[in-house]
XYZ file of N, CA and C in Angstrom:
486
model
N 62.213 112.800 10.596
C 61.115 112.737 11.215
C 61.118 113.647 12.499
N 61.845 114.115 12.573
C 62.255 115.204 14.022
C 61.537 116.378 13.559
N 62.092 116.837 12.049
C 61.168 117.811 11.852
C 60.321 118.056 11.873
N 59.425 116.864 11.304
C 57.863 116.713 10.968
C 57.383 116.766 12.436
N 58.154 116.094 13.508
C 57.174 116.250 14.934
C 57.248 117.776 15.258
N 58.519 118.641 15.105
C 58.351 119.931 15.344
C 57.526 120.738 14.626
N 57.187 120.418 13.443
C 56.310 121.108 12.846
C 54.848 121.024 13.186
N 54.746 119.838 13.589
C 53.236 119.721 14.177
C 53.192 120.552 15.749
N 54.208 120.393 16.428
C 54.219 121.093 17.506
C 53.750 122.339 17.404
N 54.738 122.965 16.759
C 54.627 124.335 16.464
C 53.553 124.750 15.798
N 52.608 124.065 15.200
C 51.190 124.409 14.603
C 50.243 124.405 15.882
N 50.677 123.770 16.649
C 49.855 123.626 18.114
C 49.753 125.174 18.586
N 48.715 125.660 19.700
C 48.551 127.006 20.020
C 49.595 127.644 20.441
N 50.482 126.650 21.518
C 51.828 127.420 22.487
C 52.857 127.463 21.388
N 52.940 126.711 20.417
C 54.286 126.767 19.204
C 55.422 126.297 20.452
N 55.284 125.338 20.744
C 56.512 124.788 21.759
C 57.084 123.436 21.235
N 58.384 123.265 21.554
C 58.848 122.295 21.215
C 59.570 121.596 22.425
N 59.459 120.357 22.871
C 60.009 119.929 24.154
C 61.712 120.099 23.799
N 62.230 120.412 25.132
C 63.533 120.720 25.065
C 64.207 119.413 25.661
N 65.313 118.945 25.179
C 66.353 117.885 25.633
C 67.134 118.687 26.363
N 67.739 118.309 27.548
C 68.635 119.333 28.014
C 70.169 119.164 27.011
N 70.947 120.102 26.921
C 72.014 120.036 26.249
C 73.314 119.287 26.635
N 72.895 119.138 27.968
C 74.018 118.462 28.874
C 73.415 117.716 29.800
N 73.943 116.479 30.205
C 73.701 115.640 31.206
C 73.269 116.168 32.637
N 72.345 115.889 33.172
C 71.568 116.499 34.495
C 72.833 116.719 35.444
N 73.834 115.436 35.571
C 74.761 115.611 36.309
C 75.956 116.399 36.087
N 76.230 117.222 34.924
C 77.119 118.329 34.558
C 76.812 119.336 35.378
N 77.800 119.981 35.654
C 77.975 121.404 36.361
C 77.166 122.502 35.637
N 76.419 123.280 36.176
C 75.669 124.056 35.823
C 76.412 125.288 35.474
N 77.635 125.321 34.626
C 78.528 126.361 34.399
C 77.922 127.179 32.959
N 77.850 128.460 33.501
C 77.350 129.365 32.293
C 78.311 129.600 31.302
N 78.189 129.578 30.255
C 79.125 129.897 28.934
C 79.005 131.528 28.465
N 79.797 132.314 29.229
C 79.727 133.585 28.863
C 80.642 133.637 27.721
N 80.168 133.931 26.519
C 81.147 134.216 25.133
C 81.945 135.453 25.321
N 83.277 135.076 24.655
C 83.894 136.183 24.487
C 84.098 136.506 22.958
N 83.396 136.237 22.226
C 83.372 136.290 20.578
C 82.147 135.652 20.281
N 81.560 136.164 19.170
C 80.976 135.722 18.313
C 81.227 134.922 17.094
N 81.001 133.840 17.071
C 81.843 132.732 15.914
C 80.578 132.955 14.781
N 80.903 132.972 13.666
C 80.157 132.786 12.473
C 80.713 132.068 11.527
N 79.940 130.962 10.792
C 80.165 130.652 9.562
C 79.872 131.275 8.459
N 80.658 131.148 7.306
C 80.442 131.669 6.101
C 79.227 131.325 5.430
N 78.385 131.939 5.025
C 76.929 131.290 4.656
C 75.985 131.062 5.395
N 76.215 131.058 6.580
C 75.243 130.642 7.797
C 74.510 132.014 8.163
N 72.922 131.986 8.237
C 72.707 133.115 8.660
C 72.657 133.460 9.907
N 72.246 134.788 10.342
C 71.892 135.124 11.874
C 70.631 135.752 11.949
N 70.069 135.233 13.262
C 68.796 135.639 13.500
C 69.042 136.566 14.658
N 68.348 137.730 14.743
C 68.391 138.618 15.811
C 67.065 138.669 16.351
N 66.688 138.428 17.619
C 65.483 138.674 18.176
C 65.682 139.997 19.240
N 65.075 140.856 19.154
C 65.101 141.875 20.004
C 64.081 142.984 19.748
N 63.507 143.406 20.954
C 62.530 144.252 20.867
C 63.197 146.010 20.981
N 64.235 146.025 20.902
C 64.849 147.364 20.880
C 65.732 147.732 19.791
N 65.078 148.764 19.191
C 65.362 149.430 17.722
C 67.208 149.744 17.633
N 67.620 149.951 19.086
C 68.832 150.557 19.386
C 69.862 149.082 19.170
N 69.360 148.116 19.545
C 69.744 146.621 19.766
C 70.268 146.098 18.207
N 69.147 146.366 17.360
C 69.082 145.877 16.066
C 70.107 146.930 15.262
N 70.059 148.298 15.567
C 71.128 148.899 14.915
C 72.396 148.440 15.150
N 72.806 148.330 16.743
C 74.224 147.924 17.327
C 74.440 146.808 16.596
N 73.942 145.863 16.346
C 73.975 144.237 15.667
C 74.358 144.712 14.185
N 73.642 145.461 13.508
C 73.660 145.654 12.138
C 75.028 146.627 11.842
N 75.543 147.567 12.687
C 76.536 148.125 12.626
C 77.929 147.036 12.845
N 77.571 145.985 13.838
C 78.773 145.211 14.369
C 78.966 144.067 13.131
N 77.810 143.747 12.382
C 78.028 142.882 11.246
C 78.338 143.621 9.801
N 78.396 144.965 9.664
C 78.859 145.635 8.582
C 80.432 145.633 8.925
N 80.883 146.153 10.002
C 82.367 145.703 10.298
C 83.065 144.537 9.837
N 82.182 143.491 10.244
C 82.495 142.340 10.108
C 82.683 141.603 8.800
N 81.903 142.640 7.670
C 81.682 142.149 6.346
C 80.818 140.774 6.248
N 79.688 140.711 7.059
C 79.351 139.517 7.033
C 78.497 139.663 5.600
N 77.928 140.400 4.899
C 77.163 140.335 3.760
C 78.089 139.960 2.885
N 79.551 140.299 2.697
C 80.301 139.970 1.659
C 80.608 138.294 2.067
N 80.723 137.967 3.100
C 80.857 136.470 3.292
C 79.587 135.562 3.125
N 78.565 136.019 2.395
C 77.468 135.374 2.487
C 76.659 135.000 3.947
N 76.582 135.821 4.790
C 76.092 135.727 5.999
C 74.781 136.864 5.911
N 73.616 136.258 5.668
C 72.175 136.868 5.746
C 71.831 137.042 7.524
N 71.770 138.466 7.611
C 71.294 138.810 8.767
C 69.699 139.179 8.914
N 69.134 138.575 9.803
C 67.635 138.824 9.956
C 67.422 139.213 11.124
N 66.364 140.237 11.157
C 65.886 140.958 12.321
C 64.295 140.468 12.547
N 64.342 140.503 13.863
C 63.016 140.192 14.231
C 62.835 140.728 15.589
N 61.472 141.333 16.049
C 61.229 142.164 17.089
C 60.243 141.385 17.952
N 59.632 140.569 17.550
C 58.476 139.747 18.202
C 58.613 138.276 18.431
N 58.453 137.442 19.381
C 58.398 135.985 19.351
C 57.642 135.456 18.160
N 56.372 135.961 18.012
C 55.672 135.512 16.851
C 56.423 135.537 15.571
N 57.280 136.813 15.191
C 57.984 136.707 13.739
C 59.253 135.597 13.865
N 59.604 135.430 15.154
C 60.578 134.162 14.759
C 60.082 132.886 14.847
N 58.855 132.696 15.313
C 58.499 131.543 15.270
C 57.902 131.146 13.948
N 57.066 132.438 13.147
C 56.803 132.055 11.702
C 58.119 131.929 10.997
N 59.025 132.539 11.105
C 60.426 132.058 10.419
C 60.555 130.658 10.564
N 60.758 130.319 11.743
C 61.098 128.904 12.214
C 59.868 127.939 11.323
N 58.843 127.920 11.455
C 57.897 127.451 10.752
C 58.262 127.341 9.437
N 58.309 128.252 8.730
C 58.617 128.231 7.287
C 59.850 127.924 6.863
N 61.000 127.625 7.855
C 62.356 127.099 7.537
C 62.907 126.029 8.246
N 61.669 124.873 8.355
C 62.013 123.896 9.299
C 63.402 123.244 8.408
N 63.493 123.209 7.304
C 64.695 122.303 7.057
C 66.086 122.920 7.441
N 66.183 124.218 7.567
C 67.108 124.822 8.025
C 67.579 125.593 9.455
N 66.841 125.439 9.921
C 66.666 126.121 11.594
C 67.954 125.706 12.356
N 68.451 124.690 12.068
C 69.760 124.258 12.800
C 70.867 124.868 12.691
N 71.088 125.202 11.202
C 72.138 125.792 10.201
C 72.106 127.335 10.477
N 71.807 127.757 11.931
C 71.462 129.224 12.080
C 72.235 129.994 13.420
N 72.553 130.750 13.517
C 73.206 131.515 14.617
C 72.212 132.463 15.247
N 71.341 132.228 16.630
C 70.830 132.982 16.996
C 71.041 133.893 18.030
N 70.788 135.393 17.907
C 71.197 136.304 19.086
C 69.719 136.991 19.653
N 69.763 136.587 20.783
C 68.148 136.566 21.401
C 68.096 137.460 22.781
N 67.639 138.529 22.605
C 67.433 139.403 23.678
C 66.568 138.645 24.682
N 66.853 138.783 26.172
C 66.106 138.294 27.023
C 64.736 138.699 27.435
N 64.833 140.101 27.692
C 63.676 140.790 28.103
C 62.903 141.429 26.783
N 61.829 141.167 26.472
C 61.114 141.235 25.243
C 59.956 141.882 26.115
N 60.001 143.382 25.921
C 58.837 144.379 26.212
C 57.669 143.942 25.822
N 56.378 143.993 26.676
C 54.873 143.644 26.006
C 54.744 142.417 25.398
N 55.392 141.434 25.824
C 55.568 139.996 25.485
C 55.200 139.123 26.682
N 54.551 138.033 26.400
C 53.838 137.020 27.387
C 55.411 136.358 27.603
N 56.225 136.304 27.106
C 57.292 135.279 27.158
C 58.596 136.001 27.220
N 59.934 135.644 27.513
C 61.251 135.958 27.315
C 62.154 135.412 26.233
N 63.221 135.682 25.723
C 64.049 134.935 25.021
C 64.651 133.765 25.488
N 65.059 133.540 26.937
C 65.206 132.300 27.163
C 64.063 131.423 26.847
N 62.890 131.531 27.274
C 61.767 130.632 27.174
C 61.673 130.279 25.673
N 61.932 131.591 24.418
C 62.028 131.265 23.151
C 63.112 130.337 22.696
N 64.265 130.485 23.263
C 65.288 129.559 23.138
C 64.996 128.228 23.077
N 64.193 128.030 24.424
C 63.944 126.706 24.993
C 62.815 125.780 24.276
N 61.701 126.740 24.263
C 60.657 126.190 23.343
C 60.822 125.513 21.835
N 61.671 126.542 21.300
C 62.090 126.102 19.913
C 63.523 125.176 19.841
N 63.867 124.844 20.614
C 64.915 123.920 20.800
C 66.169 124.436 20.238
N 66.738 125.704 20.411
C 67.721 126.205 19.441
C 69.085 126.453 20.435
N 68.931 126.131 21.459
C 70.074 126.379 22.789
C 71.264 126.083 22.342
N 71.836 125.120 21.597
C 73.021 124.932 21.055
C 73.437 126.165 19.865
N 72.735 126.367 19.411
C 73.112 127.512 18.251
C 72.680 129.107 18.643
N 72.236 128.985 19.864
C 71.704 130.466 20.472
C 72.431 131.142 21.180
N 72.894 132.530 21.481
C 73.445 133.296 22.583
C 72.333 134.386 23.004
N 72.231 134.170 24.261
C 71.253 135.319 25.090
C 72.090 136.254 25.294
N 71.289 137.431 24.915
C 71.701 138.821 25.095
C 71.019 139.260 26.168
N 71.732 139.959 27.255
C 70.804 140.256 28.365
C 71.623 141.553 29.435
N 70.793 142.277 30.091
C 71.260 143.104 30.866
C 71.374 142.545 32.263
N 70.922 141.347 32.520
C 70.617 140.714 33.543
C 71.649 139.477 33.837
N 72.980 139.635 33.112
C 73.758 138.526 32.747
C 74.462 138.143 34.284
N 74.344 138.952 35.351
C 74.918 138.994 36.503
C 73.838 138.054 37.551
N 72.998 137.899 37.070
C 71.970 136.940 38.022
C 72.103 135.522 37.755
N 72.524 135.014 38.964
C 72.707 133.657 39.203
C 71.678 132.579 38.896
N 70.172 133.149 39.018
C 69.566 131.948 38.570
C 69.426 132.014 37.080
N 69.614 133.316 36.284
C 69.605 133.246 34.995
C 70.821 132.332 34.287
N 71.911 132.542 34.853
C 73.259 131.939 34.583
C 73.223 130.520 34.624
N 72.399 130.376 35.935
C 72.411 128.805 36.059
C 71.046 128.209 34.836
N 70.358 128.835 34.549
C 69.551 128.117 33.472
C 70.091 128.219 32.176
N 70.829 129.043 31.912
C 71.327 129.206 30.668
C 72.484 128.034 30.907
N 73.146 127.349 31.939
C 74.479 126.600 31.671
C 73.605 125.346 31.637
N 72.404 125.124 32.242
C 71.675 123.853 32.023
C 71.431 123.602 30.588
N 71.096 124.689 29.763
C 70.607 124.653 28.663
C 71.684 124.438 27.445
N 72.953 124.808 28.205
C 74.199 124.844 27.010
C 74.387 126.080 25.980
N 73.696 126.947 25.847
C 73.748 128.179 25.272
C 74.927 129.247 25.822
N 75.007 129.949 25.042
C 75.869 131.393 25.347
C 75.009 132.453 26.197
N 75.965 133.241 26.939
C 75.458 134.183 27.444
C 76.256 135.565 27.389
N 75.818 136.679 26.868
C 76.232 137.851 26.516
C 75.816 138.788 27.247
N 76.407 139.757 27.964
C 75.655 140.735 28.531
C 75.716 141.877 27.520
N 74.586 142.525 27.360
C 74.156 143.543 26.543
C 75.122 144.698 26.342
N 75.884 145.303 27.328
C 76.919 146.254 27.078
C 78.114 145.938 26.536
N 78.324 144.537 26.269
C 79.059 143.806 25.541
C 78.914 143.894 23.867
N 77.885 144.244 23.633
C 77.461 144.178 21.986
C 78.320 144.718 21.223
N 78.430 146.294 21.686
C 79.475 146.944 21.208
C 80.767 146.589 20.657
N 81.122 145.804 21.349
C 82.873 145.495 21.212
C 83.248 144.141 21.278
N 82.179 143.369 21.277
C 82.789 141.592 21.296
C 83.244 141.284 20.064
N 84.333 140.711 19.900
C 84.688 140.262 18.598
C 83.891 139.421 17.858
N 83.523 139.812 16.611
C 83.046 138.711 15.783
C 84.061 138.206 14.934
N 83.859 136.615 14.744
C 84.983 135.951 13.847
C 84.040 135.158 12.869
N 84.661 135.372 11.587
C 83.715 134.546 10.625
C 84.881 133.370 10.309
N 84.471 132.040 10.499
C 85.259 131.080 10.160
C 84.674 130.345 8.522
């Protein structure tokens, strides 16, 4: 039933999904800075970034981690529309995906955190940003319950496959 609701909402003009906070309102707004990227064998990874360099950095990181040999498909998207289209076409498996989402998406009307919120993927998402030190952004991420990764850490954050 939930998938049908999501599908109907995505087909509307704004492609939004209502967000239920991942944590109770009274919970502390603690940002979860991640110290490693944890992946599960056979679970796809989606990268949303508008920067070719960021895609290349992740590609190299996943090659070193031997993601492909562990059945981890890595999908690269550059625009919010691309990830929304994938989401619509894969309603049966969107929850079993790890999302690495860039915060700033140039020449777009939305940002990565808004994409995470509208798709309702906060539990599976890591927001990647140069603005990780901003308290307002940290608090917003904390309320959602997703992870936060400074962009400059992408090149050396450990990737662990379980």
